[in-house]
C-alpha positions as a Python dict, from the first residue, in 0.01 Angstrom:
ca = {
    (1, 'X'): (0, 0, 0),
    (2, 'X'): (148, -231, 281),
    (3, 'X'): (214, -594, 224),
    (4, 'X'): (-91, -694, 424),
    (5, 'X'): (-311, -458, 225),
    (6, 'X'): (-204, -590, -62),
    (7, 'X'): (-251, -963, 62),
    (8, 'X'): (-606, -862, 192),
    (9, 'X'): (-655, -736, -178),
    (10, 'X'): (-542, -1028, -364),
    (11, 'X'): (-769, -1224, -131),
    (12, 'X'): (-1066, -1051, -196),
    (13, 'X'): (-974, -1035, -561),
    (14, 'X'): (-971, -1425, -555),
    (15, 'X'): (-1311, -1424, -374),
    (16, 'X'): (-1467, -1244, -626),
    (17, 'X'): (-1374, -1425, -897),
    (18, 'X'): (-1510, -1765, -728),
    (19, 'X'): (-1830, -1581, -657),
    (20, 'X'): (-1869, -1447, -1002),
    (21, 'X'): (-1829, -1841, -1124),
    (22, 'X'): (-2106, -1937, -865),
    (23, 'X'): (-2365, -1650, -1020),
    (24, 'X'): (-2291, -1740, -1358),
    (25, 'X'): (-2405, -2127, -1282),
    (26, 'X'): (-2711, -1986, -1135),
    (27, 'X'): (-2791, -1743, -1448),
    (28, 'X'): (-2655, -2003, -1745),
    (29, 'X'): (-2855, -2261, -1567),
    (30, 'X'): (-3186, -2031, -1593),
    (31, 'X'): (-3113, -1906, -1940),
    (32, 'X'): (-3084, -2301, -2067),
    (33, 'X'): (-3369, -2419, -1833),
    (34, 'X'): (-3588, -2457, -2128),
    (35, 'X'): (-3319, -2629, -2352),
    (36, 'X'): (-3298, -2863, -2091),
    (37, 'X'): (-3683, -2930, -2102),
    (38, 'X'): (-3702, -3004, -2461),
    (39, 'X'): (-3377, -3226, -2487),
    (40, 'X'): (-3449, -3428, -2214),
    (41, 'X'): (-3815, -3404, -2231),
    (42, 'X'): (-3851, -3266, -1859),
    (43, 'X'): (-4155, -3104, -1726),
    (44, 'X'): (-4114, -2823, -1501),
    (45, 'X'): (-4137, -3031, -1150),
    (46, 'X'): (-3864, -3245, -1271),
    (47, 'X'): (-3657, -2923, -1384),
    (48, 'X'): (-3738, -2794, -1036),
    (49, 'X'): (-3562, -3111, -912),
    (50, 'X'): (-3259, -3063, -1105),
    (51, 'X'): (-3245, -2702, -966),
    (52, 'X'): (-3294, -2790, -623),
    (53, 'X'): (-2999, -3005, -647),
    (54, 'X'): (-2801, -2699, -668),
    (55, 'X'): (-2963, -2509, -414),
    (56, 'X'): (-2932, -2835, -199),
    (57, 'X'): (-2553, -2861, -231),
    (58, 'X'): (-2529, -2515, -148),
    (59, 'X'): (-2632, -2550, 237),
    (60, 'X'): (-2458, -2896, 278),
    (61, 'X'): (-2132, -2703, 182),
    (62, 'X'): (-2193, -2406, 397),
    (63, 'X'): (-2257, -2653, 715),
    (64, 'X'): (-1948, -2880, 626),
    (65, 'X'): (-1721, -2553, 558),
    (66, 'X'): (-1850, -2359, 822),
    (67, 'X'): (-1800, -2644, 1093),
    (68, 'X'): (-1453, -2718, 949),
    (69, 'X'): (-1338, -2337, 869),
    (70, 'X'): (-1139, -2323, 1175),
    (71, 'X'): (-962, -2658, 1120),
    (72, 'X'): (-943, -2621, 734),
    (73, 'X'): (-873, -2244, 668),
    (74, 'X'): (-1036, -2057, 351),
    (75, 'X'): (-751, -2197, 116),
    (76, 'X'): (-830, -2544, 157),
    (77, 'X'): (-1226, -2494, 114),
    (78, 'X'): (-1192, -2262, -193),
    (79, 'X'): (-975, -2564, -345),
    (80, 'X'): (-1285, -2791, -288),
    (81, 'X'): (-1488, -2546, -476),
    (82, 'X'): (-1239, -2531, -773),
    (83, 'X'): (-1275, -2905, -787),
    (84, 'X'): (-1661, -2928, -723),
    (85, 'X'): (-1698, -2657, -995),
    (86, 'X'): (-1514, -2805, -1259),
    (87, 'X'): (-1652, -3181, -1188),
    (88, 'X'): (-1981, -3007, -1207),
    (89, 'X'): (-1981, -2822, -1488),
    (90, 'X'): (-1781, -3108, -1710),
    (91, 'X'): (-2052, -3359, -1590),
    (92, 'X'): (-2305, -3113, -1697),
    (93, 'X'): (-2177, -3081, -2052),
    (94, 'X'): (-2185, -3490, -2070),
    (95, 'X'): (-2505, -3534, -1899),
    (96, 'X'): (-2748, -3765, -2083),
    (97, 'X'): (-3069, -3744, -1893),
    (98, 'X'): (-3233, -3625, -1535),
    (99, 'X'): (-2981, -3814, -1357),
    (100, 'X'): (-2694, -3655, -1488),
    (101, 'X'): (-2793, -3342, -1468),
    (102, 'X'): (-2933, -3387, -1127),
    (103, 'X'): (-2592, -3542, -971),
    (104, 'X'): (-2394, -3250, -1163),
    (105, 'X'): (-2638, -2966, -1012),
    (106, 'X'): (-2560, -3145, -670),
    (107, 'X'): (-2158, -3078, -744),
    (108, 'X'): (-2209, -2761, -847),
    (109, 'X'): (-2414, -2653, -570),
    (110, 'X'): (-2144, -2798, -305),
    (111, 'X'): (-1899, -2594, -506),
    (112, 'X'): (-2114, -2268, -469),
    (113, 'X'): (-2166, -2331, -93),
    (114, 'X'): (-1776, -2394, -30),
    (115, 'X'): (-1721, -2061, -188),
    (116, 'X'): (-1928, -1886, 38),
    (117, 'X'): (-1831, -2074, 354),
    (118, 'X'): (-1474, -1958, 248),
    (119, 'X'): (-1508, -1623, 162),
    (120, 'X'): (-1767, -1503, 372),
    (121, 'X'): (-1532, -1545, 695),
    (122, 'X'): (-1234, -1446, 516),
    (123, 'X'): (-1331, -1106, 399),
    (124, 'X'): (-1473, -1042, 761),
    (125, 'X'): (-1154, -1096, 917),
    (126, 'X'): (-957, -912, 627),
    (127, 'X'): (-1196, -596, 709),
    (128, 'X'): (-1301, -626, 1104),
    (129, 'X'): (-1379, -247, 1084),
    (130, 'X'): (-1630, -241, 787),
    (131, 'X'): (-1750, -616, 803),
    (132, 'X'): (-2114, -516, 635),
    (133, 'X'): (-1962, -297, 367),
    (134, 'X'): (-1714, -524, 254),
    (135, 'X'): (-1950, -800, 272),
    (136, 'X'): (-2143, -595, 23),
    (137, 'X'): (-1905, -513, -184),
    (138, 'X'): (-1790, -858, -206),
    (139, 'X'): (-2133, -976, -311),
    (140, 'X'): (-2122, -722, -596),
    (141, 'X'): (-2015, -1016, -791),
    (142, 'X'): (-2297, -1236, -719),
    (143, 'X'): (-2541, -970, -935),
    (144, 'X'): (-2236, -924, -1144),
    (145, 'X'): (-2181, -1260, -1224),
    (146, 'X'): (-2554, -1291, -1323),
    (147, 'X'): (-2531, -1004, -1538),
    (148, 'X'): (-2248, -1180, -1713),
    (149, 'X'): (-2403, -1524, -1715),
    (150, 'X'): (-2723, -1380, -1822),
    (151, 'X'): (-2596, -1204, -2132),
    (152, 'X'): (-2348, -1477, -2226),
    (153, 'X'): (-2653, -1725, -2222),
    (154, 'X'): (-2868, -1453, -2427),
    (155, 'X'): (-2627, -1403, -2709),
    (156, 'X'): (-2534, -1787, -2739),
    (157, 'X'): (-2888, -1871, -2780),
    (158, 'X'): (-2953, -1593, -2995),
    (159, 'X'): (-2681, -1744, -3216),
    (160, 'X'): (-2776, -2085, -3199),
    (161, 'X'): (-2491, -2208, -3000),
    (162, 'X'): (-2604, -2523, -2792),
    (163, 'X'): (-2640, -2527, -2444),
    (164, 'X'): (-2359, -2744, -2348),
    (165, 'X'): (-2119, -2430, -2487),
    (166, 'X'): (-2292, -2227, -2241),
    (167, 'X'): (-2187, -2409, -1948),
    (168, 'X'): (-1825, -2470, -2109),
    (169, 'X'): (-1750, -2080, -2097),
    (170, 'X'): (-1762, -2095, -1718),
    (171, 'X'): (-1462, -2347, -1702),
    (172, 'X'): (-1236, -2059, -1794),
    (173, 'X'): (-1294, -1817, -1451),
    (174, 'X'): (-1303, -2150, -1299),
    (175, 'X'): (-957, -2245, -1379),
    (176, 'X'): (-832, -1864, -1327),
    (177, 'X'): (-957, -1871, -957),
    (178, 'X'): (-831, -2238, -898),
    (179, 'X'): (-475, -2112, -1021),
    (180, 'X'): (-450, -1800, -826),
    (181, 'X'): (-604, -1991, -520),
    (182, 'X'): (-293, -2273, -536),
    (183, 'X'): (-44, -1975, -572),
    (184, 'X'): (-153, -1757, -327),
    (185, 'X'): (-64, -1775, 48),
    (186, 'X'): (-342, -1712, 305),
    (187, 'X'): (-290, -1565, 639),
    (188, 'X'): (-380, -1719, 988),
    (189, 'X'): (-603, -1467, 1181),
    (190, 'X'): (-547, -1421, 1503),
    (191, 'X'): (-881, -1254, 1587),
    (192, 'X'): (-1024, -1621, 1536),
    (193, 'X'): (-1049, -1705, 1877),
    (194, 'X'): (-1367, -1888, 1921),
    (195, 'X'): (-1359, -2249, 1910),
    (196, 'X'): (-1672, -2435, 1702),
    (197, 'X'): (-1783, -2558, 1995),
    (198, 'X'): (-1870, -2197, 2114),
    (199, 'X'): (-1956, -2102, 1774),
    (200, 'X'): (-2204, -2386, 1768),
    (201, 'X'): (-2367, -2301, 2104),
    (202, 'X'): (-2463, -1938, 1981),
    (203, 'X'): (-2633, -2063, 1712),
    (204, 'X'): (-2900, -2132, 1942),
    (205, 'X'): (-2960, -1764, 2063),
    (206, 'X'): (-3347, -1629, 1998),
    (207, 'X'): (-3169, -1398, 1741),
    (208, 'X'): (-2967, -1611, 1543),
    (209, 'X'): (-3247, -1854, 1507),
    (210, 'X'): (-3514, -1576, 1418),
    (211, 'X'): (-3246, -1438, 1155),
    (212, 'X'): (-3211, -1803, 998),
    (213, 'X'): (-3609, -1794, 959),
    (214, 'X'): (-3597, -1483, 799),
    (215, 'X'): (-3306, -1589, 585),
    (216, 'X'): (-3530, -1881, 414),
    (217, 'X'): (-3787, -1582, 296),
    (218, 'X'): (-3528, -1352, 210),
    (219, 'X'): (-3347, -1603, -38),
    (220, 'X'): (-3652, -1763, -173),
    (221, 'X'): (-3771, -1404, -286),
    (222, 'X'): (-3452, -1338, -483),
    (223, 'X'): (-3333, -1652, -597),
    (224, 'X'): (-3619, -1862, -648),
    (225, 'X'): (-3760, -1575, -889),
    (226, 'X'): (-3453, -1538, -1076),
    (227, 'X'): (-3428, -1920, -1129),
    (228, 'X'): (-3763, -1919, -1286),
    (229, 'X'): (-3780, -1595, -1444),
    (230, 'X'): (-3735, -1748, -1825),
    (231, 'X'): (-4046, -1963, -1739),
    (232, 'X'): (-4244, -1684, -1573),
    (233, 'X'): (-4211, -1397, -1762),
    (234, 'X'): (-4137, -1573, -2099),
    (235, 'X'): (-4484, -1466, -2241),
    (236, 'X'): (-4488, -1102, -2083),
    (237, 'X'): (-4387, -948, -2386),
    (238, 'X'): (-4012, -844, -2251),
    (239, 'X'): (-3726, -1061, -2256),
    (240, 'X'): (-3653, -1275, -1942),
    (241, 'X'): (-3268, -1254, -1988),
    (242, 'X'): (-3236, -892, -2024),
    (243, 'X'): (-3479, -865, -1758),
    (244, 'X'): (-3243, -1065, -1524),
    (245, 'X'): (-2946, -888, -1629),
    (246, 'X'): (-3111, -540, -1570),
    (247, 'X'): (-3212, -693, -1216),
    (248, 'X'): (-2883, -794, -1108),
    (249, 'X'): (-2704, -508, -1285),
    (250, 'X'): (-2880, -285, -1054),
    (251, 'X'): (-2820, -529, -750),
    (252, 'X'): (-2410, -484, -805),
    (253, 'X'): (-2447, -92, -816),
    (254, 'X'): (-2651, -86, -514),
    (255, 'X'): (-2410, -328, -304),
    (256, 'X'): (-2083, -141, -433),
    (257, 'X'): (-2229, 156, -281),
    (258, 'X'): (-2381, 4, 21),
    (259, 'X'): (-2134, 162, 296),
    (260, 'X'): (-2331, 503, 334),
    (261, 'X'): (-2687, 334, 299),
    (262, 'X'): (-2629, 70, 546),
    (263, 'X'): (-2450, 342, 801),
    (264, 'X'): (-2758, 544, 728),
    (265, 'X'): (-3044, 304, 786),
    (266, 'X'): (-2855, 51, 1005),
    (267, 'X'): (-2897, -293, 890),
    (268, 'X'): (-3221, -348, 1013),
    (269, 'X'): (-3372, -77, 865),
    (270, 'X'): (-3223, -170, 529),
    (271, 'X'): (-3382, -496, 562),
    (272, 'X'): (-3724, -341, 645),
    (273, 'X'): (-3703, -102, 324),
    (274, 'X'): (-3588, -409, 121),
    (275, 'X'): (-3868, -620, 215),
    (276, 'X'): (-4127, -349, 148),
    (277, 'X'): (-3962, -290, -200),
    (278, 'X'): (-3962, -665, -294),
    (279, 'X'): (-4340, -718, -218),
    (280, 'X'): (-4411, -389, -416),
    (281, 'X'): (-4195, -510, -723),
    (282, 'X'): (-4350, -892, -729),
    (283, 'X'): (-4688, -764, -722),
    (284, 'X'): (-4609, -493, -1010),
    (285, 'X'): (-4448, -817, -1174),
    (286, 'X'): (-4752, -1021, -1143),
    (287, 'X'): (-4988, -754, -1305),
    (288, 'X'): (-4739, -575, -1569),
    (289, 'X'): (-4683, -658, -1912),
    (290, 'X'): (-4467, -527, -2224),
    (291, 'X'): (-4266, -251, -2096),
    (292, 'X'): (-4414, -220, -1778),
    (293, 'X'): (-4227, -553, -1676),
    (294, 'X'): (-3927, -353, -1717),
    (295, 'X'): (-4032, -85, -1481),
    (296, 'X'): (-4172, -371, -1201),
    (297, 'X'): (-3830, -504, -1225),
    (298, 'X'): (-3645, -206, -1130),
    (299, 'X'): (-3854, -211, -792),
    (300, 'X'): (-3805, -567, -748),
    (301, 'X'): (-3457, -528, -782),
    (302, 'X'): (-3394, -226, -523),
    (303, 'X'): (-3570, -462, -297),
    (304, 'X'): (-3375, -777, -294),
    (305, 'X'): (-3041, -569, -347),
    (306, 'X'): (-2927, -576, 9),
    (307, 'X'): (-3097, -907, 147),
    (308, 'X'): (-2792, -1173, 136),
    (309, 'X'): (-2519, -971, 239),
    (310, 'X'): (-2682, -743, 511),
    (311, 'X'): (-2802, -1055, 628),
    (312, 'X'): (-2448, -1215, 671),
    (313, 'X'): (-2300, -881, 799),
    (314, 'X'): (-2597, -865, 1053),
    (315, 'X'): (-2493, -1201, 1194),
    (316, 'X'): (-2099, -1096, 1165),
    (317, 'X'): (-2198, -790, 1393),
    (318, 'X'): (-2459, -895, 1601),
    (319, 'X'): (-2382, -1242, 1686),
    (320, 'X'): (-2007, -1272, 1608),
    (321, 'X'): (-1961, -1537, 1863),
    (322, 'X'): (-2126, -1787, 1620),
    (323, 'X'): (-1784, -1696, 1410),
    (324, 'X'): (-1759, -1869, 1036),
    (325, 'X'): (-1976, -2137, 1136),
    (326, 'X'): (-2286, -1866, 1184),
    (327, 'X'): (-2215, -1697, 878),
    (328, 'X'): (-2227, -2043, 662),
    (329, 'X'): (-2544, -2163, 849),
    (330, 'X'): (-2730, -1821, 774),
    (331, 'X'): (-2635, -1869, 437),
    (332, 'X'): (-2699, -2236, 413),
    (333, 'X'): (-3047, -2215, 570),
    (334, 'X'): (-3134, -1958, 274),
    (335, 'X'): (-3005, -2173, 0),
    (336, 'X'): (-3183, -2499, 150),
    (337, 'X'): (-3540, -2318, 163),
    (338, 'X'): (-3459, -2244, -197),
    (339, 'X'): (-3386, -2606, -264),
    (340, 'X'): (-3679, -2712, -115),
    (341, 'X'): (-3935, -2463, -272),
    (342, 'X'): (-3809, -2477, -647),
    (343, 'X'): (-3966, -2816, -709),
    (344, 'X'): (-4291, -2647, -524),
    (345, 'X'): (-4268, -2357, -760),
    (346, 'X'): (-4203, -2568, -1061),
    (347, 'X'): (-4533, -2776, -946),
    (348, 'X'): (-4722, -2462, -927),
    (349, 'X'): (-4612, -2334, -1277),
    (350, 'X'): (-4731, -2650, -1418),
    (351, 'X'): (-5074, -2613, -1235),
    (352, 'X'): (-5115, -2308, -1346),
    (353, 'X'): (-5028, -2371, -1709),
    (354, 'X'): (-5283, -2645, -1696),
    (355, 'X'): (-5558, -2436, -1521),
    (356, 'X'): (-5453, -2127, -1797),
    (357, 'X'): (-5538, -2365, -2067),
    (358, 'X'): (-5873, -2494, -1945),
    (359, 'X'): (-6003, -2147, -1939),
    (360, 'X'): (-5832, -2019, -2282),
    (361, 'X'): (-5988, -1664, -2362),
    (362, 'X'): (-5942, -1532, -2684),
    (363, 'X'): (-5626, -1273, -2731),
    (364, 'X'): (-5513, -1418, -2379),
    (365, 'X'): (-5190, -1587, -2378),
    (366, 'X'): (-5174, -1878, -2101),
    (367, 'X'): (-4873, -1888, -2037),
    (368, 'X'): (-4905, -1529, -1932),
    (369, 'X'): (-5179, -1611, -1700),
    (370, 'X'): (-4987, -1900, -1538),
    (371, 'X'): (-4675, -1672, -1496),
    (372, 'X'): (-4854, -1368, -1345),
    (373, 'X'): (-5058, -1616, -1102),
    (374, 'X'): (-4725, -1803, -971),
    (375, 'X'): (-4569, -1417, -893),
    (376, 'X'): (-4861, -1327, -710),
    (377, 'X'): (-4875, -1639, -472),
    (378, 'X'): (-4502, -1582, -443),
    (379, 'X'): (-4575, -1241, -265),
    (380, 'X'): (-4622, -1399, 38),
    (381, 'X'): (-4247, -1469, 109),
    (382, 'X'): (-4145, -1103, 122),
    (383, 'X'): (-4491, -1001, 276),
    (384, 'X'): (-4390, -1186, 583),
    (385, 'X'): (-4093, -1024, 601),
    (386, 'X'): (-4202, -657, 620),
    (387, 'X'): (-4373, -793, 967),
    (388, 'X'): (-4082, -978, 1076),
    (389, 'X'): (-3839, -674, 989),
    (390, 'X'): (-4063, -445, 1133),
    (391, 'X'): (-4038, -636, 1472),
    (392, 'X'): (-3652, -654, 1431),
    (393, 'X'): (-3622, -293, 1386),
    (394, 'X'): (-3816, -186, 1701),
    (395, 'X'): (-3643, -479, 1890),
    (396, 'X'): (-3244, -351, 1735),
    (397, 'X'): (-3365, 18, 1814),
    (398, 'X'): (-3448, -73, 2162),
    (399, 'X'): (-3159, -256, 2241),
    (400, 'X'): (-2927, 14, 2108),
    (401, 'X'): (-3118, 280, 2332),
    (402, 'X'): (-3028, 25, 2668),
}
């Protein structure tokens, strides 16, 4: 292995550990959401606002990091991420109520966004001939980290260990990637030729704007479902955290072997198939109970697996003029949408529970009815994507033929 390849491998490893921490913050927070609600007497809408700060901080960091990537570089952005994760985790552990959780979630969200803003262009530049495949492989560690986080949360909760200890677990990998970042030399890439002004101009191309709109729906379909899975599926007769671990485990495997699939179907074809399977998966989740929930979760997992990395890879390959800023903005658009939808979904849950309690039928759990109603409402997000990605597939096929 040459020195350049060794350096690229080390940078890739740092990126993967940082992304694992990012994913663990989502999984463990999803696992302790009920405990936070009980301890601080918060309803689902208030918990939605706390959750939304993690998703709002993400796009803010991506816009900041994407705009300044050419000036700051990946190393400085990863240092910002490290400081944000450290502050956010400590402030969460010491939170005394709604506002403490609210502010700490914003720090964690900003750190998560800084990781993406640094690592997506870093990997794209490190592997110029296989951008989408390597971005998919990097994003293995988002579902991979969620598997780790959700299993940690389940076992620690079952063992009677408090939510503060679950948050504290994440401090170790945070320190690991922080130390590695400070000690690692980051290269300056010769192929970063376009200025930030040129990157900004490319954001207004019709194709980029269309994909940014689609990203708001792909991210909401994937991440909003995951964040509320404990609340929505708690009465389904299946273990929500096991379902989350299973979904994200399948996503990790799928992303690792993404190269041949992306090559065979092309990115637009992958996105269209993903939208169809996600719609079917949400429908099955909204109508299943007991063991069938696990089958429905497999279909859903196959749907959302390629959404996030393929969207970013599509932009890197088809709107290259947008540079690091374009990859950051496309990811930021997705997280911003999730931050806006989180309290809305929380409100849907509260309203669905209230409605179900008014129509209590013997032998029917109102929590189950409410959860299924919310899932059936969320089907609209991937259903719109089926139409959008069908149009994209036809457009890209026509463009390739020209």
